[in-house]
mmCIF file of C-alpha atoms in Angstrom:
data_model
loop_
_atom_site.group_PDB
_atom_site.id
_atom_site.type_symbol
_atom_site.label_atom_id
_atom_site.label_comp_id
_atom_site.label_asym_id
_atom_site.label_seq_id
_atom_site.Cartn_x
_atom_site.Cartn_y
_atom_site.Cartn_z
ATOM 1 C CA MET G 1 231.570 -181.580 -2.593
ATOM 2 C CA SER G 2 230.291 -178.192 -1.646
ATOM 3 C CA ASP G 3 231.103 -174.997 -3.534
ATOM 4 C CA SER G 4 231.358 -173.031 -0.330
ATOM 5 C CA ALA G 5 233.730 -173.515 2.562
ATOM 6 C CA ASN G 6 230.795 -173.762 4.946
ATOM 7 C CA PRO G 7 227.180 -172.893 4.125
ATOM 8 C CA GLY G 8 226.663 -171.518 7.615
ATOM 9 C CA ARG G 9 223.549 -169.754 8.862
ATOM 10 C CA ASP G 10 222.955 -166.235 7.684
ATOM 11 C CA GLY G 11 220.112 -165.105 9.865
ATOM 12 C CA ALA G 12 217.645 -165.327 7.006
ATOM 13 C CA GLY G 13 214.791 -166.523 9.165
ATOM 14 C CA PRO G 14 213.659 -168.984 11.793
ATOM 15 C CA ASP G 15 215.257 -172.400 12.087
ATOM 16 C CA THR G 16 213.016 -174.763 10.137
ATOM 17 C CA THR G 17 215.561 -177.563 9.826
ATOM 18 C CA THR G 18 213.863 -180.922 9.547
ATOM 19 C CA ASP G 19 214.827 -183.515 12.146
ATOM 20 C CA ALA G 20 216.636 -186.303 10.344
ATOM 21 C CA ALA G 21 218.658 -189.452 10.751
ATOM 22 C CA ASP G 22 221.304 -190.034 13.391
ATOM 23 C CA GLY G 23 224.010 -190.680 10.808
ATOM 24 C CA ASP G 24 223.958 -194.487 10.861
ATOM 25 C CA GLY G 25 222.319 -194.876 7.447
ATOM 26 C CA SER G 26 219.188 -196.419 8.955
ATOM 27 C CA GLU G 27 216.789 -193.609 8.111
ATOM 28 C CA ALA G 28 215.490 -192.902 4.620
ATOM 29 C CA ALA G 29 215.972 -189.153 4.917
ATOM 30 C CA GLN G 30 219.771 -189.527 4.754
ATOM 31 C CA VAL G 31 220.252 -186.076 6.275
ATOM 32 C CA SER G 32 221.976 -186.187 9.618
ATOM 33 C CA SER G 33 224.441 -183.990 11.493
ATOM 34 C CA PRO G 34 224.815 -181.015 9.112
ATOM 35 C CA ASP G 35 222.426 -178.224 10.044
ATOM 36 C CA TYR G 36 220.628 -178.130 6.713
ATOM 37 C CA HIS G 37 217.046 -177.491 5.811
ATOM 38 C CA SER G 38 215.803 -180.730 4.309
ATOM 39 C CA GLU G 39 212.853 -182.579 2.855
ATOM 40 C CA ASN G 40 213.366 -186.334 2.761
ATOM 41 C CA HIS G 41 216.769 -186.746 1.044
ATOM 42 C CA THR G 42 216.854 -183.248 -0.521
ATOM 43 C CA ALA G 43 218.872 -180.715 1.454
ATOM 44 C CA ALA G 44 219.459 -176.997 0.886
ATOM 45 C CA GLN G 45 221.252 -174.182 2.651
ATOM 46 C CA THR G 46 222.193 -170.667 1.686
ATOM 47 C CA CYS G 47 225.842 -169.695 1.565
ATOM 48 C CA GLY G 48 227.176 -166.406 2.858
ATOM 49 C CA TRP G 49 227.343 -164.923 -0.625
ATOM 50 C CA THR G 50 223.597 -165.319 -1.091
ATOM 51 C CA ALA G 51 222.990 -163.237 2.031
ATOM 52 C CA ASN G 52 225.609 -160.715 0.966
ATOM 53 C CA ALA G 53 223.998 -160.343 -2.453
ATOM 54 C CA MET G 54 220.588 -159.790 -0.868
ATOM 55 C CA ARG G 55 222.011 -156.872 1.114
ATOM 56 C CA GLY G 56 224.084 -155.509 -1.767
ATOM 57 C CA GLU G 57 227.359 -156.483 -0.087
ATOM 58 C CA GLY G 58 228.984 -158.408 -2.928
ATOM 59 C CA LYS G 59 228.411 -161.540 -4.977
ATOM 60 C CA CYS G 60 229.961 -164.987 -5.270
ATOM 61 C CA TYR G 61 232.928 -165.502 -7.582
ATOM 62 C CA LYS G 62 230.579 -167.529 -9.806
ATOM 63 C CA ASN G 63 228.917 -164.222 -10.651
ATOM 64 C CA ILE G 64 232.236 -162.652 -11.604
ATOM 65 C CA PHE G 65 233.414 -165.652 -13.609
ATOM 66 C CA TYR G 66 230.183 -167.063 -15.043
ATOM 67 C CA GLY G 67 227.279 -164.615 -14.602
ATOM 68 C CA ILE G 68 225.363 -166.400 -11.828
ATOM 69 C CA GLU G 69 223.119 -164.083 -9.795
ATOM 70 C CA SER G 70 224.017 -165.049 -6.223
ATOM 71 C CA HIS G 71 220.719 -164.017 -4.640
ATOM 72 C CA ARG G 72 218.821 -166.236 -7.089
ATOM 73 C CA CYS G 73 220.969 -169.354 -6.716
ATOM 74 C CA ILE G 74 219.895 -172.447 -4.782
ATOM 75 C CA GLN G 75 222.677 -174.427 -3.108
ATOM 76 C CA MET G 76 221.338 -177.954 -2.699
ATOM 77 C CA THR G 77 222.043 -181.649 -2.946
ATOM 78 C CA PRO G 78 219.829 -184.663 -3.672
ATOM 79 C CA VAL G 79 221.987 -186.817 -1.373
ATOM 80 C CA VAL G 80 224.104 -185.880 1.636
ATOM 81 C CA ARG G 81 226.152 -189.088 1.732
ATOM 82 C CA CYS G 82 229.653 -189.106 0.249
ATOM 83 C CA ASN G 83 232.039 -191.830 -0.887
ATOM 84 C CA GLU G 84 235.184 -189.808 -0.152
ATOM 85 C CA ARG G 85 236.772 -188.486 3.043
ATOM 86 C CA CYS G 86 238.774 -185.497 1.834
ATOM 87 C CA VAL G 87 241.239 -184.217 4.411
ATOM 88 C CA PHE G 88 240.229 -180.609 3.646
ATOM 89 C CA CYS G 89 236.469 -181.161 3.956
ATOM 90 C CA TRP G 90 234.802 -179.036 6.621
ATOM 91 C CA ARG G 91 232.217 -181.730 7.325
ATOM 92 C CA ASP G 92 232.243 -184.409 9.985
ATOM 93 C CA HIS G 93 233.219 -187.604 8.184
ATOM 94 C CA GLN G 94 231.367 -189.675 10.775
ATOM 95 C CA GLY G 95 228.046 -188.370 9.479
ATOM 96 C CA HIS G 96 228.631 -189.251 5.839
ATOM 97 C CA SER G 97 228.152 -192.998 5.629
ATOM 98 C CA TYR G 98 226.922 -193.684 2.100
ATOM 99 C CA GLU G 99 225.106 -196.973 2.563
ATOM 100 C CA MET G 100 221.767 -196.161 0.970
ATOM 101 C CA ASP G 101 220.044 -199.467 0.302
ATOM 102 C CA ASP G 102 216.933 -198.413 2.196
ATOM 103 C CA VAL G 103 216.512 -194.898 0.826
ATOM 104 C CA GLU G 104 213.083 -194.113 -0.592
ATOM 105 C CA TRP G 105 214.202 -191.905 -3.455
ATOM 106 C CA ASP G 106 211.970 -189.026 -4.503
ATOM 107 C CA ASP G 107 211.426 -188.523 -8.203
ATOM 108 C CA PRO G 108 213.230 -185.581 -9.855
ATOM 109 C CA GLU G 109 210.182 -183.307 -9.952
ATOM 110 C CA ALA G 110 209.732 -183.741 -6.201
ATOM 111 C CA VAL G 111 213.386 -182.853 -5.638
ATOM 112 C CA VAL G 112 213.015 -179.687 -7.724
ATOM 113 C CA ASP G 113 209.883 -178.698 -5.800
ATOM 114 C CA ALA G 114 211.623 -179.361 -2.486
ATOM 115 C CA SER G 115 214.685 -177.352 -3.519
ATOM 116 C CA ILE G 116 212.635 -174.298 -4.468
ATOM 117 C CA ASP G 117 210.434 -174.530 -1.368
ATOM 118 C CA LEU G 118 213.438 -174.888 0.928
ATOM 119 C CA GLN G 119 215.155 -171.916 -0.680
ATOM 120 C CA LYS G 120 212.098 -169.726 -0.178
ATOM 121 C CA LYS G 121 211.907 -170.734 3.478
ATOM 122 C CA LEU G 122 215.595 -170.032 3.968
ATOM 123 C CA LEU G 123 215.293 -166.539 2.482
ATOM 124 C CA SER G 124 211.843 -165.632 3.817
ATOM 125 C CA GLY G 125 213.265 -163.633 6.716
ATOM 126 C CA PHE G 126 214.912 -161.194 4.318
ATOM 127 C CA GLY G 127 211.457 -159.936 3.323
ATOM 128 C CA GLY G 128 211.352 -157.722 6.390
ATOM 129 C CA ASN G 129 215.003 -156.679 6.280
ATOM 130 C CA GLU G 130 215.345 -152.949 5.634
ATOM 131 C CA GLU G 131 218.768 -153.537 4.067
ATOM 132 C CA VAL G 132 217.209 -155.656 1.289
ATOM 133 C CA PRO G 133 215.426 -153.825 -1.558
ATOM 134 C CA ARG G 134 211.982 -155.239 -2.253
ATOM 135 C CA GLU G 135 212.858 -155.916 -5.896
ATOM 136 C CA VAL G 136 215.868 -158.000 -4.843
ATOM 137 C CA PHE G 137 213.765 -160.007 -2.401
ATOM 138 C CA GLU G 138 211.125 -160.686 -5.058
ATOM 139 C CA GLN G 139 213.827 -161.862 -7.444
ATOM 140 C CA ALA G 140 215.239 -164.192 -4.798
ATOM 141 C CA MET G 141 211.816 -165.777 -4.400
ATOM 142 C CA GLU G 142 212.077 -166.834 -8.075
ATOM 143 C CA PRO G 143 215.426 -168.678 -8.279
ATOM 144 C CA ARG G 144 217.027 -169.005 -11.699
ATOM 145 C CA HIS G 145 220.117 -171.050 -10.836
ATOM 146 C CA VAL G 146 220.901 -174.179 -8.860
ATOM 147 C CA ALA G 147 224.297 -175.356 -7.640
ATOM 148 C CA ILE G 148 224.029 -179.098 -7.056
ATOM 149 C CA SER G 149 226.976 -178.888 -4.731
ATOM 150 C CA LEU G 150 225.940 -178.436 -1.115
ATOM 151 C CA ASP G 151 227.203 -181.724 0.235
ATOM 152 C CA GLY G 152 227.721 -185.403 -0.507
ATOM 153 C CA GLU G 153 228.248 -186.845 -3.986
ATOM 154 C CA PRO G 154 225.298 -186.030 -6.299
ATOM 155 C CA THR G 155 225.976 -188.934 -8.666
ATOM 156 C CA LEU G 156 224.848 -191.306 -5.906
ATOM 157 C CA TYR G 157 221.291 -190.082 -6.588
ATOM 158 C CA PRO G 158 219.927 -192.574 -9.144
ATOM 159 C CA TYR G 159 217.945 -190.030 -11.178
ATOM 160 C CA LEU G 160 220.545 -187.270 -11.497
ATOM 161 C CA PRO G 161 220.354 -186.836 -15.307
ATOM 162 C CA GLU G 162 216.572 -186.541 -15.058
ATOM 163 C CA LEU G 163 216.899 -184.084 -12.166
ATOM 164 C CA ILE G 164 219.053 -181.799 -14.284
ATOM 165 C CA GLU G 165 216.500 -181.930 -17.085
ATOM 166 C CA ALA G 166 213.721 -181.146 -14.611
ATOM 167 C CA PHE G 167 215.522 -177.995 -13.440
ATOM 168 C CA HIS G 168 216.085 -176.948 -17.048
ATOM 169 C CA ASP G 169 212.384 -177.445 -17.748
ATOM 170 C CA ARG G 170 211.749 -174.811 -15.049
ATOM 171 C CA ASP G 171 214.176 -172.421 -16.779
ATOM 172 C CA ILE G 172 216.759 -172.855 -14.007
ATOM 173 C CA THR G 173 220.426 -173.219 -14.930
ATOM 174 C CA THR G 174 222.387 -176.069 -13.342
ATOM 175 C CA PHE G 175 225.923 -176.167 -11.990
ATOM 176 C CA LEU G 176 226.776 -179.748 -11.032
ATOM 177 C CA VAL G 177 229.796 -180.513 -8.809
ATOM 178 C CA SER G 178 231.062 -184.104 -8.671
ATOM 179 C CA ASN G 179 234.086 -186.016 -7.429
ATOM 180 C CA GLY G 180 234.203 -188.012 -10.655
ATOM 181 C CA THR G 181 233.742 -191.457 -9.111
ATOM 182 C CA ARG G 182 230.691 -192.280 -11.246
ATOM 183 C CA PRO G 183 231.758 -191.663 -14.875
ATOM 184 C CA GLU G 184 228.853 -193.708 -16.195
ATOM 185 C CA VAL G 185 226.430 -191.256 -14.531
ATOM 186 C CA LEU G 186 228.289 -188.132 -15.639
ATOM 187 C CA ARG G 187 228.247 -189.415 -19.217
ATOM 188 C CA GLU G 188 224.449 -189.048 -19.134
ATOM 189 C CA CYS G 189 224.431 -185.655 -17.381
ATOM 190 C CA ASP G 190 224.338 -182.410 -19.361
ATOM 191 C CA PRO G 191 224.115 -179.551 -16.867
ATOM 192 C CA THR G 192 224.737 -175.941 -17.789
ATOM 193 C CA GLN G 193 228.191 -176.331 -16.279
ATOM 194 C CA LEU G 194 229.851 -179.491 -14.978
ATOM 195 C CA TYR G 195 232.533 -179.313 -12.303
ATOM 196 C CA VAL G 196 234.752 -182.267 -11.432
ATOM 197 C CA SER G 197 237.148 -182.145 -8.503
ATOM 198 C CA VAL G 198 240.772 -182.993 -9.242
ATOM 199 C CA ASP G 199 242.543 -182.682 -5.903
ATOM 200 C CA ALA G 200 245.719 -184.575 -6.754
ATOM 201 C CA PRO G 201 247.952 -184.877 -9.817
ATOM 202 C CA GLU G 202 248.847 -188.547 -9.186
ATOM 203 C CA ARG G 203 247.716 -191.623 -7.251
ATOM 204 C CA HIS G 204 249.866 -191.276 -4.112
ATOM 205 C CA THR G 205 248.662 -187.737 -3.350
ATOM 206 C CA PHE G 206 245.102 -188.779 -4.214
ATOM 207 C CA ASP G 207 245.202 -191.544 -1.621
ATOM 208 C CA GLN G 208 246.595 -189.182 1.016
ATOM 209 C CA VAL G 209 244.300 -186.202 0.392
ATOM 210 C CA VAL G 210 241.025 -187.599 -0.947
ATOM 211 C CA GLY G 211 240.593 -190.695 1.204
ATOM 212 C CA ALA G 212 238.322 -192.483 -1.256
ATOM 213 C CA MET G 213 236.112 -195.205 0.220
ATOM 214 C CA GLU G 214 236.151 -197.280 -2.986
ATOM 215 C CA ASP G 215 239.187 -199.067 -4.392
ATOM 216 C CA ASP G 216 238.507 -197.977 -7.980
ATOM 217 C CA ALA G 217 237.992 -194.262 -7.261
ATOM 218 C CA TRP G 218 241.247 -193.192 -8.932
ATOM 219 C CA GLU G 219 240.585 -195.283 -12.031
ATOM 220 C CA ASN G 220 237.060 -193.874 -12.216
ATOM 221 C CA LEU G 221 238.397 -190.325 -11.991
ATOM 222 C CA LEU G 222 240.703 -191.072 -14.908
ATOM 223 C CA GLU G 223 237.754 -192.374 -16.916
ATOM 224 C CA THR G 224 235.762 -189.266 -16.002
ATOM 225 C CA MET G 225 238.454 -187.127 -17.630
ATOM 226 C CA HIS G 226 237.726 -188.892 -20.917
ATOM 227 C CA VAL G 227 233.977 -188.476 -20.376
ATOM 228 C CA LEU G 228 234.490 -184.716 -20.021
ATOM 229 C CA ALA G 229 236.609 -184.591 -23.162
ATOM 230 C CA GLU G 230 233.647 -185.990 -25.085
ATOM 231 C CA LYS G 231 231.247 -183.286 -23.862
ATOM 232 C CA ASP G 232 230.391 -180.869 -26.677
ATOM 233 C CA ASP G 233 227.406 -178.904 -25.375
ATOM 234 C CA THR G 234 228.192 -178.880 -21.651
ATOM 235 C CA ARG G 235 230.696 -176.399 -20.258
ATOM 236 C CA THR G 236 233.286 -178.286 -18.194
ATOM 237 C CA VAL G 237 235.378 -177.140 -15.254
ATOM 238 C CA LEU G 238 238.118 -178.936 -13.353
ATOM 239 C CA ARG G 239 238.432 -177.734 -9.790
ATOM 240 C CA THR G 240 241.307 -178.212 -7.368
ATOM 241 C CA THR G 241 241.247 -177.323 -3.679
ATOM 242 C CA LEU G 242 244.822 -176.346 -2.833
ATOM 243 C CA VAL G 243 246.194 -177.425 0.534
ATOM 244 C CA LYS G 244 249.713 -176.338 1.464
ATOM 245 C CA GLY G 245 251.891 -179.258 2.434
ATOM 246 C CA GLU G 246 249.411 -181.753 0.984
ATOM 247 C CA ASN G 247 248.676 -181.308 -2.734
ATOM 248 C CA MET G 248 250.155 -177.951 -3.723
ATOM 249 C CA HIS G 249 253.030 -179.319 -5.762
ATOM 250 C CA ASN G 250 254.009 -180.476 -9.267
ATOM 251 C CA PRO G 251 252.034 -177.934 -11.326
ATOM 252 C CA ASP G 252 253.280 -179.634 -14.505
ATOM 253 C CA TRP G 253 251.693 -182.914 -13.370
ATOM 254 C CA TYR G 254 248.404 -181.144 -12.724
ATOM 255 C CA ALA G 255 248.570 -179.660 -16.197
ATOM 256 C CA GLY G 256 249.096 -183.079 -17.738
ATOM 257 C CA PHE G 257 246.170 -184.467 -15.780
ATOM 258 C CA TYR G 258 243.896 -181.561 -16.668
ATOM 259 C CA GLN G 259 244.636 -181.850 -20.371
ATOM 260 C CA GLN G 260 243.105 -185.318 -20.504
ATOM 261 C CA ALA G 261 239.688 -183.736 -19.967
ATOM 262 C CA ASP G 262 240.076 -180.867 -22.460
ATOM 263 C CA PRO G 263 238.178 -178.610 -20.016
ATOM 264 C CA ASP G 264 236.754 -175.195 -20.763
ATOM 265 C CA PHE G 265 237.993 -173.813 -17.440
ATOM 266 C CA ILE G 266 240.207 -174.732 -14.510
ATOM 267 C CA GLU G 267 239.547 -173.390 -11.026
ATOM 268 C CA LEU G 268 242.173 -173.456 -8.306
ATOM 269 C CA LYS G 269 240.808 -172.527 -4.911
ATOM 270 C CA ALA G 270 242.371 -172.243 -1.477
ATOM 271 C CA TYR G 271 241.517 -174.682 1.280
ATOM 272 C CA MET G 272 239.721 -172.839 4.075
ATOM 273 C CA HIS G 273 240.528 -173.700 7.696
ATOM 274 C CA VAL G 274 236.950 -174.105 8.923
ATOM 275 C CA GLY G 275 234.645 -176.731 10.376
ATOM 276 C CA HIS G 276 235.865 -180.246 11.080
ATOM 277 C CA SER G 277 238.904 -179.811 8.814
ATOM 278 C CA ARG G 278 240.512 -177.935 11.698
ATOM 279 C CA GLY G 279 240.916 -181.275 13.457
ATOM 280 C CA ARG G 280 242.878 -182.676 10.498
ATOM 281 C CA LEU G 281 244.892 -179.734 9.214
ATOM 282 C CA ASP G 282 246.773 -176.807 10.687
ATOM 283 C CA ARG G 283 245.812 -173.264 9.769
ATOM 284 C CA SER G 284 249.132 -172.961 7.947
ATOM 285 C CA ALA G 285 247.730 -175.369 5.317
ATOM 286 C CA MET G 286 245.513 -172.535 4.037
ATOM 287 C CA PRO G 287 247.199 -170.664 1.158
ATOM 288 C CA ASP G 288 246.587 -166.970 0.681
ATOM 289 C CA HIS G 289 245.248 -165.572 -2.572
ATOM 290 C CA ASP G 290 248.641 -164.598 -3.960
ATOM 291 C CA GLU G 291 249.879 -168.160 -3.458
ATOM 292 C CA VAL G 292 246.847 -169.530 -5.283
ATOM 293 C CA VAL G 293 247.387 -167.187 -8.226
ATOM 294 C CA GLU G 294 251.107 -168.005 -8.331
ATOM 295 C CA PHE G 295 250.343 -171.728 -8.454
ATOM 296 C CA ALA G 296 247.753 -171.107 -11.171
ATOM 297 C CA GLU G 297 250.376 -169.240 -13.198
ATOM 298 C CA ASP G 298 252.767 -172.162 -12.769
ATOM 299 C CA VAL G 299 250.098 -174.553 -14.063
ATOM 300 C CA ARG G 300 249.267 -172.261 -16.985
ATOM 301 C CA GLU G 301 252.849 -172.435 -18.227
ATOM 302 C CA HIS G 302 252.170 -176.065 -19.120
ATOM 303 C CA MET G 303 248.661 -175.512 -20.531
ATOM 304 C CA PRO G 304 248.763 -174.435 -24.202
ATOM 305 C CA GLY G 305 245.780 -172.263 -25.067
ATOM 306 C CA PHE G 306 244.983 -171.189 -21.519
ATOM 307 C CA GLU G 307 246.120 -167.596 -21.747
ATOM 308 C CA GLU G 308 243.888 -165.965 -19.154
ATOM 309 C CA VAL G 309 244.345 -166.071 -15.373
ATOM 310 C CA MET G 310 241.600 -164.346 -13.384
ATOM 311 C CA GLY G 311 241.353 -164.104 -9.628
ATOM 312 C CA VAL G 312 238.853 -163.174 -6.933
ATOM 313 C CA PRO G 313 240.761 -162.342 -3.729
ATOM 314 C CA ALA G 314 237.725 -162.545 -1.439
ATOM 315 C CA SER G 315 237.262 -166.198 -2.399
ATOM 316 C CA ARG G 316 240.965 -167.029 -2.840
ATOM 317 C CA VAL G 317 240.222 -168.516 -6.231
ATOM 318 C CA ALA G 318 241.961 -168.328 -9.597
ATOM 319 C CA LEU G 319 240.507 -169.254 -12.977
ATOM 320 C CA LEU G 320 242.415 -170.483 -16.003
ATOM 321 C CA SER G 321 240.597 -169.843 -19.255
ATOM 322 C CA LYS G 322 241.226 -169.748 -22.984
ATOM 323 C CA THR G 323 239.195 -166.550 -23.303
ATOM 324 C CA LYS G 324 238.361 -163.408 -21.344
ATOM 325 C CA ASP G 325 234.657 -163.935 -22.019
ATOM 326 C CA THR G 326 233.876 -166.619 -19.428
ATOM 327 C CA TRP G 327 230.191 -165.980 -18.744
ATOM 328 C CA VAL G 328 227.624 -168.615 -19.592
ATOM 329 C CA PRO G 329 226.266 -167.294 -22.929
ATOM 330 C CA LYS G 330 222.617 -167.530 -21.920
ATOM 331 C CA LEU G 331 223.324 -165.432 -18.802
ATOM 332 C CA GLN G 332 224.537 -162.426 -20.750
ATOM 333 C CA LYS G 333 222.445 -159.361 -19.974
ATOM 334 C CA GLY G 334 219.542 -158.922 -22.383
ATOM 335 C CA SER G 335 219.519 -162.592 -23.383
ATOM 336 C CA GLU G 336 216.373 -164.599 -24.024
ATOM 337 C CA PHE G 337 216.930 -166.315 -20.669
ATOM 338 C CA TRP G 338 216.407 -163.043 -18.807
ATOM 339 C CA GLU G 339 213.610 -161.908 -21.106
ATOM 340 C CA ARG G 340 211.661 -164.964 -19.901
ATOM 341 C CA ASP G 341 212.333 -164.054 -16.287
ATOM 342 C CA PRO G 342 209.127 -164.082 -14.208
ATOM 343 C CA VAL G 343 210.250 -160.996 -12.255
ATOM 344 C CA THR G 344 212.481 -158.877 -14.490
ATOM 345 C CA GLY G 345 211.415 -160.021 -17.973
ATOM 346 C CA ASP G 346 208.930 -158.303 -20.222
#
């Protein structure tokens, strides 16, 4: 369920990855084959946009769309295991068994501490990089955002609502990404922004593309749409990874599905031919940016109220919105959120 195609390694510093389980579910750490930095079951890794932002070479599309400062954003997960086997996922499905009966779960405060500590370790090498201004490095050492999206399915962590509250208590915004298989958990979660993946407009495509490990995954996703529709204070986003020849069809069906959730935004993003997905899909399954935008326009025709279509070519992503002003209100420049900033605030 990651936001990025592949978190990769950006040369930020020495390899301090914790040795973890062998992927058979027998170790409490629950972090196995992915090359993440981890502490017990909490894992973090920087994406390429974080490194780019440090060097002044561009920011993630979440900055353009929502106001997130890429160099101050932690990409983490409280659980690496996943209950879906999406055909477009860059990860090795063999390492994502989600049997977790023996996990010794850390409490939310410990997960927050681990996330911040891991982020600082990951970015520590930038402190001596001449391409990184000292002010930018100091800001990065005080993260203000977290994307709970690195890997796995976050709703499998039993204290997810409390974890979100714990981040908010530290004045850190939260972007939660979920596959929607645990509607009862998402009902209790109120992150700054809640993403749910919708990678098929109907059951047949869902079964082919998502590869859910639970028989009721589709029904739970449908229920999650109604959970999102009930959210008043949490910004909601539906996100679809578009794979040519697999799920890039019937835009009117997608629109009908999306409308059940009454989302604030809809993101359509290209599948990227990287990692282990290359063993499942051909490179031709990767749409270019123009194809993504064209599909988004086709969806918009069936979405009353969604008048805006924005795109970021570097990320091959298009956003459907009811308004041009898509930034998280508290992230507007000069807001109280930034006035309380430990580095840039007064």
